[in-house]
CSV table of C-alpha atoms in Angstrom, one decimal:
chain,number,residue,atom,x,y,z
A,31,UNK,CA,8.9,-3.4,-15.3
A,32,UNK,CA,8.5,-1.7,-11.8
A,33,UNK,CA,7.0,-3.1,-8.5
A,34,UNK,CA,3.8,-1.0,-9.2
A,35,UNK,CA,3.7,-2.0,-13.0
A,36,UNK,CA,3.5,-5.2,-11.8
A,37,UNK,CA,1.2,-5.2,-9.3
A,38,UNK,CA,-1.3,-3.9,-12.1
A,39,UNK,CA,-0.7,-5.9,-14.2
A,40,UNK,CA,-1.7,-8.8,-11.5
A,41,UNK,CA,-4.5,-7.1,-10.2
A,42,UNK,CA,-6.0,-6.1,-14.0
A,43,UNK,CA,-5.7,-10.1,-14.3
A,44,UNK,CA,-7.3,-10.6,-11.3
A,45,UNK,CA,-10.8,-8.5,-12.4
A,46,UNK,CA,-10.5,-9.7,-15.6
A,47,UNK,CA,-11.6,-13.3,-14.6
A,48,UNK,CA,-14.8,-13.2,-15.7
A,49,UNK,CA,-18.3,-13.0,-14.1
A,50,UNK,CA,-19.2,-16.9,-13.9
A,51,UNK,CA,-15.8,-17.3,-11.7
A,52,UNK,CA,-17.5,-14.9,-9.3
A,53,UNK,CA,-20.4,-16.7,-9.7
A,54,UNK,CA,-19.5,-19.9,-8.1
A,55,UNK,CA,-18.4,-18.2,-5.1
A,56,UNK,CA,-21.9,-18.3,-4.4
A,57,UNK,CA,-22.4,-22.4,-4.5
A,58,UNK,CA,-20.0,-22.4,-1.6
A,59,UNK,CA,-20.6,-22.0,2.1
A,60,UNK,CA,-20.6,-19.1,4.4
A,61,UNK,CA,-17.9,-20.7,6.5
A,62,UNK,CA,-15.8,-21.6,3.4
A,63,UNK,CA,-15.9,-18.0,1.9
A,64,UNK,CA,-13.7,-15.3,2.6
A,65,UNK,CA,-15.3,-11.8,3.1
A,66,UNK,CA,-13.5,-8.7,2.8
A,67,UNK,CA,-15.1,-6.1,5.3
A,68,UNK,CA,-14.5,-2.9,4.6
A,69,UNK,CA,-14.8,0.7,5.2
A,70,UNK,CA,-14.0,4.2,3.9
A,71,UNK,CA,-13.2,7.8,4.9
A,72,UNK,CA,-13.5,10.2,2.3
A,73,UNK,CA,-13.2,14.4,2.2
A,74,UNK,CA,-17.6,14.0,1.5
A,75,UNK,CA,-20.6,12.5,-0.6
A,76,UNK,CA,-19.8,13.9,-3.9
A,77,UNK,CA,-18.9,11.0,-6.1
A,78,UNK,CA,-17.2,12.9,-9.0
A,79,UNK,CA,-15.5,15.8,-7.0
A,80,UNK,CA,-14.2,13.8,-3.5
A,81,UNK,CA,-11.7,11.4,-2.6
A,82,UNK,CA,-11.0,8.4,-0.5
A,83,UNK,CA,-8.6,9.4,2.4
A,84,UNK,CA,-8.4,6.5,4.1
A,85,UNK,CA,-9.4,2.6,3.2
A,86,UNK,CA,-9.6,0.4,6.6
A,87,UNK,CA,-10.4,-3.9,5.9
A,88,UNK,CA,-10.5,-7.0,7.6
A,89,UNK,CA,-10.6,-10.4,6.1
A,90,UNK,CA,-13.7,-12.9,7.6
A,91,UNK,CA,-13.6,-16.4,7.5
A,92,UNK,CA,-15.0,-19.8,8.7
A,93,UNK,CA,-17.1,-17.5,11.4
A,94,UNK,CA,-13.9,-15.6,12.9
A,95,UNK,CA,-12.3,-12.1,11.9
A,96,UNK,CA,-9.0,-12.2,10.6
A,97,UNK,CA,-7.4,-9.6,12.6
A,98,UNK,CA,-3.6,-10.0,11.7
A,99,UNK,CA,-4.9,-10.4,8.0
A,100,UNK,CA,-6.5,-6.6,7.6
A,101,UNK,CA,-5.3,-3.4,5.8
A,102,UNK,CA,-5.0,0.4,6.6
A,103,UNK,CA,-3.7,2.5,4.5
A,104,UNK,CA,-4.3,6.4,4.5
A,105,UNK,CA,-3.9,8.4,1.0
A,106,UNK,CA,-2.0,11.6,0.6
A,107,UNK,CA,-5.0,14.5,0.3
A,108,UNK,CA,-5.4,16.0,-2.8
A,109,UNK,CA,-8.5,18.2,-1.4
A,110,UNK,CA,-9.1,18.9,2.5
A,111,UNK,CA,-12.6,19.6,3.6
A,112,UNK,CA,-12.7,21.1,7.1
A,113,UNK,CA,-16.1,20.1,7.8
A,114,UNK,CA,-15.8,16.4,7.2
A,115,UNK,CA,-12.3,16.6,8.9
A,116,UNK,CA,-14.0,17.0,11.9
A,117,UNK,CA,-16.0,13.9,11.8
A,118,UNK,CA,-13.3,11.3,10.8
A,119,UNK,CA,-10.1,13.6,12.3
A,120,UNK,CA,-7.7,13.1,9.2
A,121,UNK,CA,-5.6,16.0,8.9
A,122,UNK,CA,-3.7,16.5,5.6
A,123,UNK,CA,-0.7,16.2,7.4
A,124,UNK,CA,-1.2,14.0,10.0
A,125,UNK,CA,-0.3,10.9,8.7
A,126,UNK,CA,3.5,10.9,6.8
A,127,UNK,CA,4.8,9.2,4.2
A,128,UNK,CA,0.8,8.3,2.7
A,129,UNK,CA,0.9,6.9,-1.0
A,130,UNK,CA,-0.9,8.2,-3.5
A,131,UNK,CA,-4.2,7.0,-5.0
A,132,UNK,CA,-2.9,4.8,-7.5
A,133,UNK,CA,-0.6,2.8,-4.9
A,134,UNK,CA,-3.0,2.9,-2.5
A,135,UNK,CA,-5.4,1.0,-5.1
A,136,UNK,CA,-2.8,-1.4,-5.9
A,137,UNK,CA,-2.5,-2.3,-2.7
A,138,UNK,CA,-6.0,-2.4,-1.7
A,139,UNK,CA,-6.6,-4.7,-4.8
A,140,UNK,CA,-4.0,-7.2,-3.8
A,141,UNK,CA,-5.7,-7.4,-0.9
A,142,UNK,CA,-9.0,-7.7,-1.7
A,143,UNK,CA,-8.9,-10.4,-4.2
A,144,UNK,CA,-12.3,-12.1,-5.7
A,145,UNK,CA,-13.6,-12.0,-1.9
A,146,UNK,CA,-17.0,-11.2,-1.2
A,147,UNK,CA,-17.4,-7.4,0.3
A,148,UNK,CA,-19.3,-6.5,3.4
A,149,UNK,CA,-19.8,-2.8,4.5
A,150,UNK,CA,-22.2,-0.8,6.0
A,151,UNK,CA,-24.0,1.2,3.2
A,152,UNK,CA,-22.0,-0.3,0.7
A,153,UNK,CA,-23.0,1.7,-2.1
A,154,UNK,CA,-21.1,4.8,-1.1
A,155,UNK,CA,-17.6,2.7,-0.4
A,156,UNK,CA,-18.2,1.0,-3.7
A,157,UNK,CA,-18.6,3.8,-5.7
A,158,UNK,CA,-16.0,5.8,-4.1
A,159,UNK,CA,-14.0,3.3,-4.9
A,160,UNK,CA,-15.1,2.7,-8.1
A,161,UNK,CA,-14.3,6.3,-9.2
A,162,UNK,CA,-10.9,6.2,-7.8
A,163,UNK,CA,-10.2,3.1,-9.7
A,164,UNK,CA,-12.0,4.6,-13.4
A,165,UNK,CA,-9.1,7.6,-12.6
A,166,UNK,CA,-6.5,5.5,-12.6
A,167,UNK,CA,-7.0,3.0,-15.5
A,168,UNK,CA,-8.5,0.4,-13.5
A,169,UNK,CA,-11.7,-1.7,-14.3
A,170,UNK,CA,-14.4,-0.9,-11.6
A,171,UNK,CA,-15.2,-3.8,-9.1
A,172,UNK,CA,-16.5,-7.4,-10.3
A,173,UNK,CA,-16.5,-8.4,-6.8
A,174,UNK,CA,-19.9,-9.6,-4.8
A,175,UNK,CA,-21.3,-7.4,-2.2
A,176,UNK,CA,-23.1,-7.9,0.7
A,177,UNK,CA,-24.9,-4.5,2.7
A,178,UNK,CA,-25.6,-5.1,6.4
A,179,UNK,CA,-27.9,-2.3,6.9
A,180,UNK,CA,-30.0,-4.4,3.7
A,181,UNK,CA,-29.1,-7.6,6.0
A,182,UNK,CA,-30.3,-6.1,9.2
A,183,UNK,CA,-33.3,-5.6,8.3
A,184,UNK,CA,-33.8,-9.7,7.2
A,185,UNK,CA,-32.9,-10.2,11.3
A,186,UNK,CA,-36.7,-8.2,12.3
A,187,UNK,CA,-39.9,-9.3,12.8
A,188,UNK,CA,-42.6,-8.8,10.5
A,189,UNK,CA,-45.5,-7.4,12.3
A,190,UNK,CA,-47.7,-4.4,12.8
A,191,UNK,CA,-46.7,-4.3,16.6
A,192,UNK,CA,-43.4,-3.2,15.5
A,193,UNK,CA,-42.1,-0.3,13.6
A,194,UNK,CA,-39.0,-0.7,11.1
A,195,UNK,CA,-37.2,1.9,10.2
A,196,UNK,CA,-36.1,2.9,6.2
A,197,UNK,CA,-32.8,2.9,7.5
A,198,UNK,CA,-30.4,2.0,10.1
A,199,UNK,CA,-27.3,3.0,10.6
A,200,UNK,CA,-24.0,2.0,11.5
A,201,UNK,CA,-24.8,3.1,15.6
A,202,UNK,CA,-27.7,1.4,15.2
A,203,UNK,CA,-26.3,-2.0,14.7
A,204,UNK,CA,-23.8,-0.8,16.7
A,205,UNK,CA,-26.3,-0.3,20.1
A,206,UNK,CA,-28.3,-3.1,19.2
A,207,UNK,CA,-25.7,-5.7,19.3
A,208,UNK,CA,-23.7,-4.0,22.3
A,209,UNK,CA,-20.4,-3.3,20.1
A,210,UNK,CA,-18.1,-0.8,20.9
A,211,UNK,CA,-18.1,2.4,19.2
A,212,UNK,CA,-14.4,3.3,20.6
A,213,UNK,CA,-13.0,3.9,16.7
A,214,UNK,CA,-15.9,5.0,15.3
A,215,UNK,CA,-15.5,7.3,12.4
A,216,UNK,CA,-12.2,5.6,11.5
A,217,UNK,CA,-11.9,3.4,8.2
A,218,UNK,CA,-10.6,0.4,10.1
A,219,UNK,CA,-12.6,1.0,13.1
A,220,UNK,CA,-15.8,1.5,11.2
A,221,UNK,CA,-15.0,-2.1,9.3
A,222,UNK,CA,-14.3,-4.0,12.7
A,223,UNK,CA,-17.6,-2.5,13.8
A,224,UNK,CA,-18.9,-3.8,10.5
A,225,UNK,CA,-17.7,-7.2,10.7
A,226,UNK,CA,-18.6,-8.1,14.6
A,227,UNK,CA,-22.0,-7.1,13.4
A,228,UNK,CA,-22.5,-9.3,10.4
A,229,UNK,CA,-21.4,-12.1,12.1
A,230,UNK,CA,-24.2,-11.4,14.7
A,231,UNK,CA,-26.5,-10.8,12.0
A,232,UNK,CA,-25.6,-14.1,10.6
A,233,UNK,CA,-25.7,-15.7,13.4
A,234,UNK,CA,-30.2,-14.3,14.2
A,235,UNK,CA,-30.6,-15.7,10.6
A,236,UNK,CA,-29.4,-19.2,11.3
A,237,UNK,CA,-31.7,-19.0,14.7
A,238,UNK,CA,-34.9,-18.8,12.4
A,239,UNK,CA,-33.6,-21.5,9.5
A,240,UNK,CA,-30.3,-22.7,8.1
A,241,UNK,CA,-29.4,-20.5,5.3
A,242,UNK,CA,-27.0,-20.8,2.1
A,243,UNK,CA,-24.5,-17.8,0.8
A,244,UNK,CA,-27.0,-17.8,-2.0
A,245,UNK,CA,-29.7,-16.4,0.2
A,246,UNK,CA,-27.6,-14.0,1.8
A,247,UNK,CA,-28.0,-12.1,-2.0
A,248,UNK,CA,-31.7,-12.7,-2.2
């Protein structure tokens, strides 16, 4: 059995455990758990037709991000949109030696584990994601997920003296709590951006009351 046969074999074990393992993740503390924070760069929006071209994460834990303990890894370019390539700057030869997507997942997996994801609009990294995995013979993701834009908004007042928006993006979190947009529009830059903020967020919710992870998903 090769490396990679391996590998999935491991990580089919891991999202096999079953949903009540996941489950009591949530009976633990925010400090205790480890968050993956995570980010993706993809050639656009459509779910069925695009593809992941970069995957940037960071591990979080006990209120601190993980930064020796994160993962980069660009993905050789079946397709090449010049319109999005503008935005994120991935050229289809500007990174050498990329695996493809099954390796990429493989490694992605291992590094993930059963930890709880945060992005920013995490249904679109999810289901990118998701669809990369359903090509390659992968179950989709049992992990827990956590959306800061959906967290954000638990952070605001609730008064008619001040207007929320639908939605707020990534610059928006990122210009409220004075983070750097240096890296902006990179996987890994976009996830660091993503992490410093949800820590910040966590921090406003534990000014008003102490909170539990449970209530984080309510």
């Amino acid at each position: 059995m090769n490396i990679f046969k391996k590998i999935k074999v491991a990580v089919l074990d891991i999202l096999g455990k079953s949903d009540k393992i996941v489950d009591e993740q949530l009976l633990g503390t925010i400090d205790s758990t480890r968050f993956v924070v995570l980010d993706t760069e993809a050639t656009g929006f459509d779910y069925e037709n695009d593809r992941i071209l970069s995957i940037g994460a960071v591990s979080l834990q006990n209120g601190q991000i993980n930064i020796p303990n994160s993962f980069e890894i660009y993905i050789q370019q079946e397709h090449y949109n010049q319109a999005t390539a503008k935005i994120h700057g991935i050229l289809r030869e500007s990174v050498l030696d990329r695996p493809n997507e099954l390796e990429a997942l493989e490694q992605f997996l291992t590094f993930l584990g059963n930890s709880i994801i945060v992005a920013h609009h995490t249904i679109f990294d999810i289901t990118m994601i998701n669809k990369a995995l359903e090509r390659n013979g992968f179950p989709i993701l049992k992990n827990k997920t956590l959306d800061t834009a959906v967290l954000y908004k638990k952070t605001l007042l609730v008064s008619p003296l001040f207007e929320r928006k639908d939605n707020y993006t990534l610059d928006d979190l990122a210009d409220k709590f004075d983070i750097s947009k240096k890296d902006r529009h990179t996987a890994m830059g976009d996830a660091f951006i993503t992490a410093i903020a949800f820590l910040k967020i966590l921090k406003k919710l534990r000014e008003k009351k102490e909170i539990t992870l449970l209530q984080l998903f309510k």
